[in-house]
Coordinates of C-alpha atoms in Angstrom, one line a residue:
Chain A
M1 CA 0.0 0.0 0.0
M2 CA 1.2 3.4 -0.9
D3 CA 2.5 5.7 1.8
S4 CA 0.5 9.0 2.1
A5 CA 3.7 11.0 2.0
I6 CA 4.6 9.4 -1.4
I7 CA 1.1 10.1 -2.7
E8 CA 1.4 13.7 -1.7
E9 CA 4.9 14.1 -3.2
K10 CA 3.8 12.6 -6.5
I11 CA 0.8 15.0 -6.8
K12 CA 2.9 17.9 -5.7
T13 CA 5.5 17.2 -8.4
Y14 CA 2.9 17.0 -11.0
I15 CA 1.3 20.2 -9.9
M16 CA 4.5 22.1 -9.7
T17 CA 5.9 21.0 -13.1
D18 CA 2.8 20.6 -15.2
L19 CA 0.1 22.8 -13.8
A20 CA 1.8 25.8 -12.2
R21 CA 2.6 28.4 -14.8
D22 CA 4.8 30.5 -12.6
H23 CA 7.7 28.3 -11.6
S24 CA 9.7 31.0 -9.8
G25 CA 7.3 31.3 -6.8
S26 CA 7.8 29.9 -3.4
D27 CA 7.3 26.2 -2.5
L28 CA 3.7 25.0 -2.4
K29 CA 2.5 24.5 1.1
R30 CA 0.1 21.6 1.8
D31 CA -2.6 23.9 3.1
E32 CA -2.2 26.6 0.6
S33 CA -5.2 27.3 -1.7
L34 CA -4.5 25.9 -5.2
I35 CA -7.2 28.2 -6.5
D36 CA -5.7 31.4 -5.1
R37 CA -2.3 30.3 -6.3
G38 CA -3.8 30.2 -9.8
I39 CA -3.0 26.5 -10.2
I40 CA -6.6 25.3 -10.3
D41 CA -8.9 26.8 -12.9
S42 CA -11.3 25.0 -15.2
L43 CA -8.5 23.6 -17.3
G44 CA -6.1 22.9 -14.5
L45 CA -8.7 21.0 -12.5
F46 CA -9.5 18.5 -15.2
K47 CA -5.8 18.0 -16.0
L48 CA -5.2 17.2 -12.4
I49 CA -8.1 14.7 -12.3
A50 CA -6.8 13.0 -15.4
F51 CA -3.3 12.7 -13.8
I52 CA -4.8 11.2 -10.6
E53 CA -6.8 8.6 -12.5
E54 CA -3.9 7.6 -14.7
E55 CA -1.1 7.7 -12.0
F56 CA -3.0 6.0 -9.2
G57 CA -5.5 3.9 -11.1
V58 CA -8.5 5.2 -9.3
A59 CA -11.6 6.9 -10.6
V60 CA -12.6 10.4 -9.4
E61 CA -16.5 10.5 -9.4
P62 CA -18.1 13.7 -10.7
Q63 CA -19.7 14.4 -7.3
E64 CA -16.3 14.4 -5.7
V65 CA -15.1 17.3 -7.9
R66 CA -15.7 19.9 -5.2
T67 CA -13.7 22.6 -3.5
D68 CA -13.6 20.5 -0.3
N69 CA -11.6 17.9 -2.1
F70 CA -9.5 20.1 -4.4
E71 CA -8.9 23.3 -2.6
T72 CA -5.4 22.3 -1.2
L73 CA -2.7 19.7 -1.9
A74 CA -3.5 18.1 1.5
M75 CA -7.2 17.7 0.5
V76 CA -6.3 16.2 -2.9
S77 CA -3.8 13.8 -1.3
D78 CA -6.3 12.8 1.3
L79 CA -8.9 12.0 -1.4
V80 CA -6.4 9.9 -3.4
G81 CA -5.2 8.1 -0.3
K82 CA -8.7 7.1 0.7
K83 CA -9.4 5.9 -2.8
I84 CA -6.3 3.7 -2.9
A85 CA -7.1 2.3 0.5
R86 CA -10.7 1.4 -0.6
K87 CA -9.3 -0.1 -3.8
S88 CA -6.8 -2.4 -2.0
A89 CA -9.4 -3.4 0.6
R90 CA -11.6 -4.7 -2.2
S91 CA -8.9 -6.6 -4.0
Chain B
M1 CA -44.8 60.9 -6.5
N2 CA -41.3 61.4 -5.2
P3 CA -39.4 63.4 -7.7
Q4 CA -36.3 61.2 -7.4
I5 CA -38.2 58.3 -9.0
N6 CA -38.3 60.0 -12.3
K7 CA -34.6 60.4 -12.4
N8 CA -33.2 57.5 -14.2
F9 CA -30.3 58.9 -16.2
L10 CA -27.4 57.5 -14.2
L11 CA -26.7 53.9 -13.2
Q12 CA -26.8 54.8 -9.5
H13 CA -30.4 56.0 -10.0
L14 CA -31.4 52.4 -10.6
L15 CA -30.5 51.5 -7.0
T16 CA -32.1 54.7 -5.6
S17 CA -35.4 54.1 -7.4
G18 CA -35.4 50.5 -6.3
A19 CA -34.8 51.5 -2.7
L20 CA -37.6 54.0 -2.8
R21 CA -40.0 51.4 -4.3
D22 CA -39.2 48.6 -1.9
P23 CA -36.3 49.1 0.5
D24 CA -36.7 45.6 1.9
A25 CA -36.3 43.8 -1.4
M26 CA -33.2 41.7 -1.6
A27 CA -30.5 43.4 -3.8
V28 CA -27.5 41.1 -3.6
V29 CA -26.6 37.8 -2.0
C30 CA -22.9 36.7 -2.0
R31 CA -20.8 34.4 0.3
G32 CA -23.6 34.3 2.9
A33 CA -23.9 38.0 3.1
R34 CA -27.1 39.7 1.9
L35 CA -28.0 43.4 1.4
T36 CA -31.4 44.8 0.7
Y37 CA -32.0 47.7 -1.6
G38 CA -32.3 50.0 1.4
Q39 CA -29.1 48.7 3.0
L40 CA -27.2 49.0 -0.2
E41 CA -28.5 52.5 -0.8
R42 CA -27.3 53.6 2.6
S43 CA -23.9 51.8 2.5
S44 CA -23.2 53.1 -1.0
D45 CA -24.1 56.7 0.2
R46 CA -21.6 56.3 3.0
M47 CA -19.0 55.0 0.5
A48 CA -19.6 58.0 -1.8
R49 CA -19.3 60.3 1.2
L50 CA -16.1 58.7 2.3
L51 CA -14.6 58.9 -1.2
C52 CA -15.5 62.6 -1.5
E53 CA -14.1 63.4 2.0
E54 CA -10.9 61.6 0.9
G55 CA -10.6 64.0 -2.1
V56 CA -12.1 61.9 -4.9
R57 CA -13.4 64.3 -7.6
P58 CA -16.0 63.7 -10.3
G59 CA -14.3 61.8 -13.2
D60 CA -11.6 60.3 -11.0
R61 CA -10.9 56.7 -11.6
V62 CA -11.2 54.4 -8.6
G63 CA -10.0 50.8 -8.7
I64 CA -11.8 47.7 -7.5
F65 CA -9.4 45.0 -6.7
F66 CA -10.9 42.2 -4.5
P67 CA -12.8 38.9 -4.9
K68 CA -16.5 39.2 -5.5
S69 CA -18.6 39.9 -2.4
A70 CA -21.7 41.8 -1.5
E71 CA -19.5 44.8 -0.8
T72 CA -18.5 44.8 -4.5
L73 CA -21.9 46.4 -5.0
T74 CA -21.3 49.0 -2.2
A75 CA -18.0 49.8 -4.0
I76 CA -19.5 50.1 -7.4
F77 CA -22.5 52.2 -6.4
G78 CA -20.5 54.3 -4.0
I79 CA -17.9 55.2 -6.6
L80 CA -20.7 56.1 -9.1
K81 CA -22.5 58.2 -6.5
A82 CA -19.2 60.1 -5.9
G83 CA -19.3 61.0 -9.6
A84 CA -16.2 58.8 -10.1
V85 CA -15.5 56.0 -12.6
Y86 CA -15.1 52.4 -11.4
V87 CA -12.3 50.3 -12.8
P88 CA -12.5 46.6 -12.0
I89 CA -9.1 44.9 -11.9
D90 CA -8.7 41.1 -12.1
P91 CA -8.2 40.2 -8.4
K92 CA -6.1 37.2 -9.4
G93 CA -3.5 39.4 -11.1
P94 CA -0.9 39.2 -12.5
A95 CA 0.6 42.1 -10.5
Q96 CA 2.3 43.6 -13.6
R97 CA -0.9 43.9 -15.5
A98 CA -2.7 45.4 -12.5
A99 CA 0.1 47.9 -12.0
Y100 CA -0.1 48.8 -15.7
I101 CA -3.9 49.5 -15.4
I102 CA -3.4 51.6 -12.3
R103 CA -0.7 53.7 -14.1
D104 CA -2.5 53.8 -17.4
C105 CA -5.7 55.4 -16.2
G106 CA -4.2 57.2 -13.2
I107 CA -5.9 55.4 -10.3
Q108 CA -5.1 57.0 -7.0
V109 CA -7.7 55.3 -4.9
L110 CA -7.9 51.5 -4.7
L111 CA -10.5 49.4 -3.0
T112 CA -9.1 46.0 -1.9
A113 CA -9.2 43.2 0.6
A114 CA -6.8 41.5 3.0
K115 CA -6.5 38.5 0.8
Q116 CA -4.9 40.6 -1.9
K117 CA -1.9 41.6 0.3
S118 CA 0.9 39.8 -1.4
L119 CA -0.2 40.9 -4.9
L120 CA -0.6 44.5 -3.6
T121 CA 2.9 44.5 -2.3
Q122 CA 4.2 43.7 -5.8
I123 CA 1.8 46.1 -7.4
L124 CA 2.8 49.0 -5.2
R125 CA 6.4 48.5 -6.3
E126 CA 5.5 49.1 -9.9
A127 CA 2.4 51.4 -9.9
A128 CA 2.5 55.1 -9.3
P129 CA 2.0 55.9 -5.6
L130 CA -1.6 55.8 -4.4
R131 CA -3.4 58.3 -2.3
L132 CA -5.8 55.9 -0.5
L133 CA -5.9 52.2 -0.1
L134 CA -9.3 51.1 1.3
F135 CA -9.6 47.6 2.7
M136 CA -13.2 46.4 2.3
D137 CA -13.0 43.7 4.9
T138 CA -10.4 44.6 7.6
A139 CA -7.5 46.9 8.1
A140 CA -5.0 44.1 7.3
S141 CA -2.4 46.8 8.0
M142 CA 0.1 46.8 5.1
E143 CA 3.2 46.0 7.2
S144 CA 5.4 49.0 7.7
T145 CA 2.8 50.6 5.4
D146 CA 4.7 51.4 2.3
S147 CA 4.5 55.1 1.8
R148 CA 3.4 54.3 -1.8
S149 CA 0.0 52.9 -0.5
G150 CA -0.9 56.4 0.8
R151 CA -3.5 56.5 3.5
V152 CA -4.7 53.0 4.6
L153 CA -8.3 52.7 5.8
A154 CA -10.6 49.8 6.6
W155 CA -14.2 50.2 5.4
P156 CA -15.9 48.6 8.5
E157 CA -14.4 51.3 10.7
A158 CA -14.2 54.2 8.2
Q159 CA -17.9 54.0 7.3
A160 CA -18.9 54.6 10.9
A161 CA -17.1 57.9 10.9
V162 CA -18.5 59.5 7.7
T163 CA -21.1 62.2 7.8
E164 CA -24.7 61.4 6.7
G165 CA -26.1 62.4 3.4
R166 CA -25.4 61.8 -0.3
P167 CA -23.0 64.0 -2.2
D168 CA -24.8 66.1 -4.8
L169 CA -22.7 66.2 -8.0
P170 CA -23.3 67.5 -11.5
T171 CA -22.7 64.1 -13.2
I172 CA -24.6 63.8 -16.6
H173 CA -25.3 60.7 -18.5
T174 CA -22.5 61.1 -21.1
D175 CA -19.9 61.1 -18.3
L176 CA -17.8 58.0 -17.8
A177 CA -19.2 55.3 -15.5
Y178 CA -16.6 52.6 -15.8
I179 CA -13.5 51.5 -17.7
L180 CA -13.0 47.8 -18.7
Y181 CA -9.6 46.7 -19.7
T182 CA -9.3 44.3 -22.6
S183 CA -6.4 42.7 -24.4
G184 CA -4.5 45.0 -26.7
S185 CA -2.6 43.9 -29.9
T186 CA 0.4 46.2 -29.2
G187 CA 1.2 44.3 -26.0
R188 CA -0.7 46.5 -23.5
P189 CA -4.3 46.1 -22.4
K190 CA -6.5 48.9 -23.4
G191 CA -9.2 50.6 -21.3
V192 CA -12.6 50.7 -22.9
M193 CA -14.4 53.9 -21.6
L194 CA -18.1 53.5 -21.1
S195 CA -20.5 56.2 -20.1
H196 CA -23.7 55.9 -18.0
L197 CA -25.7 56.4 -21.3
N198 CA -23.8 53.6 -23.0
A199 CA -24.7 51.1 -20.3
M200 CA -28.2 52.5 -19.6
T201 CA -29.2 52.2 -23.3
F202 CA -28.3 48.5 -23.2
V203 CA -29.8 48.0 -19.7
D204 CA -33.1 49.6 -20.7
W205 CA -33.4 47.3 -23.7
A206 CA -32.4 44.2 -21.8
V207 CA -34.9 44.7 -19.0
S208 CA -37.8 45.0 -21.4
Y209 CA -36.6 42.3 -23.9
F210 CA -36.0 39.7 -21.2
E211 CA -39.0 40.8 -19.2
L212 CA -37.1 41.1 -16.0
R213 CA -39.3 41.4 -12.9
P214 CA -38.6 42.1 -9.2
K215 CA -39.1 38.5 -8.4
D216 CA -36.2 37.5 -10.8
R217 CA -33.0 36.1 -9.4
L218 CA -30.0 36.7 -11.6
S219 CA -26.7 34.9 -11.7
N220 CA -23.5 36.9 -11.9
H221 CA -21.0 34.4 -13.3
A222 CA -18.6 36.8 -15.1
P223 CA -15.9 38.6 -13.3
M224 CA -16.6 42.3 -12.8
H225 CA -13.8 43.3 -15.3
F226 CA -15.7 41.4 -17.9
D227 CA -18.5 43.2 -19.7
L228 CA -21.1 40.5 -19.1
S229 CA -21.3 41.7 -15.5
V230 CA -22.9 44.9 -16.7
F231 CA -26.1 43.0 -17.5
D232 CA -26.0 41.0 -14.3
L233 CA -25.6 44.1 -12.0
F234 CA -27.5 46.9 -13.7
A235 CA -30.3 45.0 -15.4
S236 CA -31.0 43.4 -12.1
F237 CA -31.2 46.7 -10.3
K238 CA -33.3 48.3 -13.0
A239 CA -35.8 45.5 -12.6
G240 CA -35.8 45.6 -8.8
A241 CA -34.6 42.0 -8.9
S242 CA -31.8 40.2 -6.9
V243 CA -28.3 39.4 -8.1
F244 CA -26.2 36.4 -6.9
P245 CA -22.5 36.8 -7.6
I246 CA -20.9 33.4 -7.8
P247 CA -17.7 33.3 -5.8
E248 CA -14.7 33.0 -8.3
E249 CA -13.4 29.7 -6.7
I250 CA -16.8 27.9 -7.2
T251 CA -16.9 28.7 -10.9
F252 CA -14.3 26.1 -11.6
F253 CA -16.4 23.3 -10.0
P254 CA -19.4 22.6 -12.2
I255 CA -21.3 20.6 -9.6
Q256 CA -21.1 23.5 -7.1
V257 CA -22.3 25.8 -9.8
A258 CA -25.3 23.6 -10.4
Q259 CA -25.9 23.4 -6.7
F260 CA -25.7 27.2 -6.6
I261 CA -28.3 27.6 -9.3
Q262 CA -30.6 25.2 -7.5
D263 CA -30.1 26.5 -3.9
H264 CA -30.6 30.1 -4.9
R265 CA -33.5 29.2 -7.3
L266 CA -31.9 31.4 -10.0
T267 CA -34.3 32.4 -12.8
V268 CA -32.0 34.1 -15.2
W269 CA -28.5 32.9 -16.2
Y270 CA -25.9 34.8 -18.2
S271 CA -22.4 33.5 -19.0
V272 CA -20.0 32.6 -21.8
P273 CA -20.8 29.3 -23.6
S274 CA -17.7 27.5 -22.2
A275 CA -19.1 27.9 -18.6
L276 CA -22.4 26.3 -19.8
I277 CA -20.5 23.5 -21.6
Q278 CA -18.6 22.7 -18.4
L279 CA -21.9 22.6 -16.6
L280 CA -23.3 20.2 -19.2
Q281 CA -20.3 17.9 -19.2
H282 CA -19.3 17.8 -15.5
G283 CA -22.3 19.3 -13.6
E284 CA -24.3 16.2 -13.1
L285 CA -27.4 18.2 -14.0
Q286 CA -29.8 15.3 -13.7
R287 CA -29.2 15.4 -9.9
F288 CA -30.3 19.0 -9.6
D289 CA -33.6 20.8 -9.9
L290 CA -32.8 23.7 -12.2
S291 CA -36.4 24.2 -13.3
G292 CA -36.4 27.7 -11.9
L293 CA -34.3 28.9 -14.8
R294 CA -36.6 30.6 -17.3
S295 CA -34.0 32.3 -19.4
V296 CA -30.4 31.4 -20.3
L297 CA -28.4 34.0 -22.0
F298 CA -24.9 33.5 -23.4
A299 CA -22.4 35.7 -25.3
G300 CA -18.7 36.0 -25.9
E301 CA -17.9 33.1 -28.3
V302 CA -19.5 30.7 -30.6
F303 CA -21.7 28.1 -28.9
P304 CA -21.3 24.8 -30.8
V305 CA -24.7 23.4 -31.9
K306 CA -23.8 20.0 -30.4
Y307 CA -23.7 21.4 -26.9
L308 CA -26.6 23.8 -27.5
R309 CA -28.7 20.7 -28.2
M310 CA -27.6 19.2 -24.9
L311 CA -28.4 22.4 -23.1
K312 CA -32.0 22.5 -24.6
A313 CA -32.4 18.9 -23.5
A314 CA -31.2 19.6 -20.0
L315 CA -33.3 22.7 -19.5
P316 CA -36.4 22.1 -21.6
A317 CA -38.4 24.9 -20.0
A318 CA -35.8 27.7 -20.4
K319 CA -35.6 30.1 -23.3
L320 CA -32.2 30.4 -24.8
F321 CA -30.7 33.6 -26.2
N322 CA -27.5 34.2 -28.1
L323 CA -26.2 37.7 -27.4
Y324 CA -23.5 39.5 -29.4
G325 CA -21.4 42.6 -28.8
P326 CA -17.8 43.6 -28.2
T327 CA -17.0 45.4 -24.9
E328 CA -16.8 48.6 -27.0
T329 CA -20.5 48.5 -28.0
N330 CA -22.3 46.6 -25.2
V331 CA -24.6 43.9 -26.5
C332 CA -25.8 45.1 -29.9
T333 CA -27.5 42.0 -31.4
V334 CA -29.6 39.2 -30.1
H335 CA -31.0 35.9 -31.4
P336 CA -33.6 33.9 -29.5
V337 CA -32.7 30.2 -30.1
Q338 CA -35.7 28.2 -31.5
D339 CA -35.1 25.3 -33.7
L340 CA -31.7 23.6 -34.0
A341 CA -32.7 21.5 -37.0
A342 CA -29.8 22.0 -39.3
D343 CA -26.1 21.5 -38.2
Q344 CA -25.6 25.2 -38.8
A345 CA -24.1 27.7 -36.4
I346 CA -26.8 29.8 -34.8
P347 CA -27.0 33.5 -35.9
I348 CA -25.9 36.4 -33.7
G349 CA -29.3 37.7 -34.7
K350 CA -30.7 41.2 -35.2
A351 CA -29.9 44.6 -33.7
C352 CA -31.1 45.4 -30.2
A353 CA -33.3 48.5 -29.7
N354 CA -31.3 51.7 -30.0
A355 CA -28.3 50.1 -31.6
A356 CA -27.7 50.6 -35.3
V357 CA -25.9 47.6 -36.8
V358 CA -24.8 47.3 -40.4
A359 CA -22.3 45.1 -42.2
M360 CA -20.1 46.8 -44.8
N361 CA -18.4 45.2 -47.7
E362 CA -14.9 46.2 -49.0
N363 CA -16.5 49.1 -51.0
N364 CA -18.1 50.4 -47.8
E365 CA -21.6 49.4 -48.9
P366 CA -24.1 47.5 -46.8
I367 CA -23.9 43.7 -47.7
Q368 CA -26.6 41.8 -49.4
A369 CA -27.8 38.3 -48.3
G370 CA -24.9 35.8 -48.8
E371 CA -22.2 38.5 -48.9
T372 CA -19.5 38.9 -46.2
G373 CA -18.7 42.2 -44.5
E374 CA -17.4 43.8 -41.4
L375 CA -20.0 44.5 -38.7
C376 CA -20.2 48.2 -37.8
V377 CA -22.2 49.6 -34.9
S378 CA -23.3 53.1 -34.1
G379 CA -25.7 54.7 -31.6
P380 CA -25.7 55.3 -27.8
T381 CA -24.3 51.9 -26.8
V382 CA -21.0 52.6 -28.4
M383 CA -18.0 53.4 -26.1
K384 CA -16.4 56.8 -25.8
G385 CA -13.0 55.5 -26.7
Y386 CA -9.9 53.9 -25.3
W387 CA -8.5 55.6 -22.2
G388 CA -5.4 57.7 -23.1
H389 CA -5.1 56.3 -26.6
P390 CA -6.8 58.6 -29.2
D391 CA -4.8 56.8 -31.9
L392 CA -6.3 53.4 -31.0
T393 CA -9.7 55.0 -30.7
A394 CA -9.4 56.7 -34.1
A395 CA -8.5 53.4 -35.7
V396 CA -11.9 51.8 -34.8
L397 CA -14.3 54.7 -34.1
V398 CA -14.6 56.3 -37.5
P399 CA -16.9 59.1 -38.7
G400 CA -19.8 57.8 -40.7
P401 CA -22.4 59.6 -42.7
A402 CA -25.6 60.7 -40.9
E403 CA -28.8 62.3 -42.0
G404 CA -28.8 66.0 -43.0
G405 CA -25.1 65.8 -44.0
G406 CA -24.0 65.3 -40.4
T407 CA -21.6 62.7 -39.1
E408 CA -21.7 60.2 -36.3
S409 CA -19.2 57.8 -34.9
V410 CA -19.3 54.2 -36.2
Y411 CA -17.4 51.4 -34.4
R412 CA -15.8 48.9 -36.7
T413 CA -15.9 45.7 -34.8
G414 CA -13.4 43.7 -36.8
D415 CA -15.9 40.9 -36.9
L416 CA -16.7 39.5 -40.3
V417 CA -20.4 38.5 -40.7
T418 CA -22.8 37.5 -43.3
I419 CA -26.6 38.0 -43.4
N420 CA -29.3 35.5 -44.1
E421 CA -32.7 35.9 -45.9
K422 CA -34.4 36.7 -42.6
G423 CA -32.0 39.6 -42.0
E424 CA -30.1 37.9 -39.2
Y425 CA -26.4 38.2 -39.0
L426 CA -24.1 35.2 -38.8
F427 CA -20.6 35.4 -37.3
I428 CA -17.9 34.2 -39.7
G429 CA -14.6 35.2 -38.1
R430 CA -12.1 38.0 -37.3
R431 CA -10.3 40.2 -39.8
D432 CA -7.3 40.5 -37.4
H433 CA -5.5 38.4 -34.8
M434 CA -8.0 38.6 -32.0
I435 CA -9.3 35.3 -30.7
K436 CA -11.6 33.9 -28.0
S437 CA -10.5 31.2 -25.6
R438 CA -13.0 30.1 -23.0
G439 CA -14.8 33.3 -23.7
F440 CA -11.8 35.5 -23.0
R441 CA -10.9 38.0 -25.6
I442 CA -7.2 37.7 -26.5
E443 CA -5.0 39.6 -28.9
L444 CA -2.3 37.2 -30.1
G445 CA -0.1 40.2 -30.5
E446 CA -0.2 40.9 -26.8
I447 CA 1.2 37.4 -26.1
E448 CA 3.9 37.8 -28.8
A449 CA 4.9 41.1 -27.3
A450 CA 5.3 39.5 -23.9
L451 CA 7.4 36.7 -25.3
V452 CA 9.7 39.0 -27.2
D453 CA 10.2 40.9 -24.0
H454 CA 12.2 38.0 -22.7
P455 CA 16.0 38.6 -23.4
G456 CA 16.5 35.1 -24.7
V457 CA 13.7 35.3 -27.3
Q458 CA 14.7 36.5 -30.7
E459 CA 11.4 35.9 -32.4
A460 CA 8.0 34.5 -31.4
A461 CA 4.7 33.6 -33.1
V462 CA 1.5 32.8 -31.4
V463 CA -1.3 31.0 -33.0
A464 CA -4.8 29.8 -32.0
I465 CA -5.6 26.1 -32.5
P466 CA -9.4 25.7 -32.8
D467 CA -10.9 23.5 -30.1
E468 CA -14.6 22.7 -29.7
E469 CA -14.7 22.9 -26.0
A470 CA -12.4 25.9 -25.3
G471 CA -13.0 27.7 -28.5
N472 CA -9.2 28.0 -29.1
R473 CA -6.0 26.8 -27.5
I474 CA -3.0 29.0 -27.6
K475 CA 0.3 27.8 -29.1
A476 CA 3.6 29.7 -29.1
V477 CA 6.5 29.0 -31.3
I478 CA 9.8 30.6 -30.2
V479 CA 13.1 31.2 -31.8
P480 CA 15.7 31.6 -29.0
T481 CA 18.7 34.0 -29.5
A482 CA 21.9 32.3 -30.5
V483 CA 23.3 32.2 -27.0
A484 CA 20.1 31.4 -25.1
T485 CA 19.0 28.1 -23.8
L486 CA 15.3 28.4 -23.0
T487 CA 13.0 26.0 -21.2
R488 CA 9.2 25.8 -21.3
E489 CA 9.2 26.5 -17.5
E490 CA 11.2 29.7 -18.0
I491 CA 8.8 30.9 -20.7
E492 CA 5.8 30.0 -18.6
T493 CA 7.2 31.8 -15.6
H494 CA 8.0 34.9 -17.7
C495 CA 4.5 34.9 -19.1
A496 CA 2.8 34.3 -15.7
K497 CA 4.3 37.6 -14.5
R498 CA 2.9 39.6 -17.4
L499 CA -0.3 37.9 -18.7
P500 CA -3.5 36.6 -17.1
R501 CA -3.4 32.8 -16.8
Y502 CA -5.9 32.3 -19.7
M503 CA -3.3 34.0 -22.1
I504 CA -0.3 31.9 -21.2
P505 CA 0.3 29.5 -24.2
E506 CA -0.7 25.9 -23.5
I507 CA 1.7 24.6 -26.1
I508 CA 5.2 26.0 -26.3
E509 CA 7.7 24.9 -29.0
F510 CA 11.2 26.1 -29.8
C511 CA 12.7 26.2 -33.3
K512 CA 15.6 27.8 -35.2
A513 CA 13.5 29.8 -37.6
L514 CA 9.8 30.5 -38.1
P515 CA 8.3 29.2 -41.3
R516 CA 7.8 31.9 -44.0
T517 CA 5.7 32.1 -47.1
S518 CA 7.4 32.7 -50.5
T519 CA 6.8 36.4 -49.9
G520 CA 8.7 36.3 -46.6
K521 CA 5.6 36.6 -44.4
M522 CA 5.3 34.4 -41.4
D523 CA 3.3 31.3 -42.3
K524 CA 0.9 30.9 -39.5
T525 CA -1.1 28.2 -41.1
I526 CA 1.9 25.8 -40.9
L527 CA 2.3 26.8 -37.2
V528 CA -1.4 25.9 -36.5
K529 CA -1.1 22.5 -38.2
E530 CA 2.3 21.2 -37.4
T531 CA 5.0 20.9 -34.8
V532 CA 7.9 22.9 -36.1
R533 CA 11.2 20.9 -36.1
S534 CA 14.1 22.7 -34.5

């Protein structure tokens, strides 16, 4: 089972290299708003979901695409962690 | 009858009339805060008073730089009541662009919020010094308050200290009401100047055409610096209705937008088509009761018929309207969507009341059915010009013939159209390099200018790749200087400091030389189709 720190690191690396457009800024804090930081907009959001589904082999349900799951890195990692746990519990 | 009710020349009169009619009617609901017409009338009176006491004079430009809230309306109506001109600035930045706008139209008073602090620090470094920085939420004391921020006040405290009564100013309806900045081909955004009359002409038409009533509940999806907001705010107030600004962060989450429409029982929606397409694709609309929506209006880009059909199916009871008009003219044509039988794009329709619309061919004659021409607009909805740029104004606002040998200003939109046998206009494309992406208006030249600004860039070309969902995606092809080694990250970072996020190229390629046609002109068609080999 994947460590939550590894999950968070993978998501963070993707966000910082592929989604962030200003690469000169300070490090991304886990509780910093991805929306305020300009990382999540309508395009960024669906790119991030595609990455999560591909990288971790989990499905993000439409009703999960909410600010309370995607506002911060910590929330996104938490959502992915729970999905992976549920997936391995089933298999 | 109260004499004030007859006064409806200025945008702020719409609020005053509404407050006299029914002070307890709900005016605005946003982020849990609600203001009635009476409350908003009084808070905007206090705002006007404060601004006047702080030295704001009629015609002064006052910036609005904070995320949407109920206080946005206090700010807008307060600025107008002070005889001043409101200038909404994208609260998300970038700082350089905001600083440019502040310098360009000489903003000395800026209304902001604590959340904006880090952007403000960057802006103050580059903009001309301010006279007053007014925090709408709290005094978030700018640390070691930079002398460049001028006086720093917090609205919650400051409003308690102002004297009662509304300033009485000699504003007339041809005076400026607001300036909206839009992408400029020379690399700098340009400020479209709109008067009370310009907006009011459109608002009068809209309220009667869409039969807006006091019980209506209007969405406000567009940002305040986007001209769609003019309908949301002022048509709502003219009708005595309520407006519901959607917090910026929610607009990216289609399910929450659907929930918002349901929870607030919105009756009238207005947005760019891409927002509706997002809603249709990811909003799980079958789970929500959106039956309250009686009219859905859209403008700003072409709405693909495929999605329009989905929209009709999802909202069978709602009437759909395609509106058209550049920021410079307000909305000037409308088309009520009826049948979608053929796979043809829907028309932009016919002229709205009090807007004169004609398409001219190359010989400057009105086009016949089937011919293509440039859409030209005249009448009281047409802007006063671009702030501080008479040259740019003169290029688009040209004298046209009028009755009795007089002349009147005609705005050349740059939009190519044709006309059908019913007399409806159909949009064909642009005659220049302006594009729309997700409803945002973008001059490719502004992006090219930003790229060439990088010391390692010798030459750059930016093209739009057509895309059904986004309208267009932006691609940049860059020729680095001989000594430079450039990376995508470096270019993105460079752009992010200068351009709004929606203008940063999605695709960035590097090559040794740009493709040219046999006559030496840059061959943009190749750039759209292919990846250029370096």
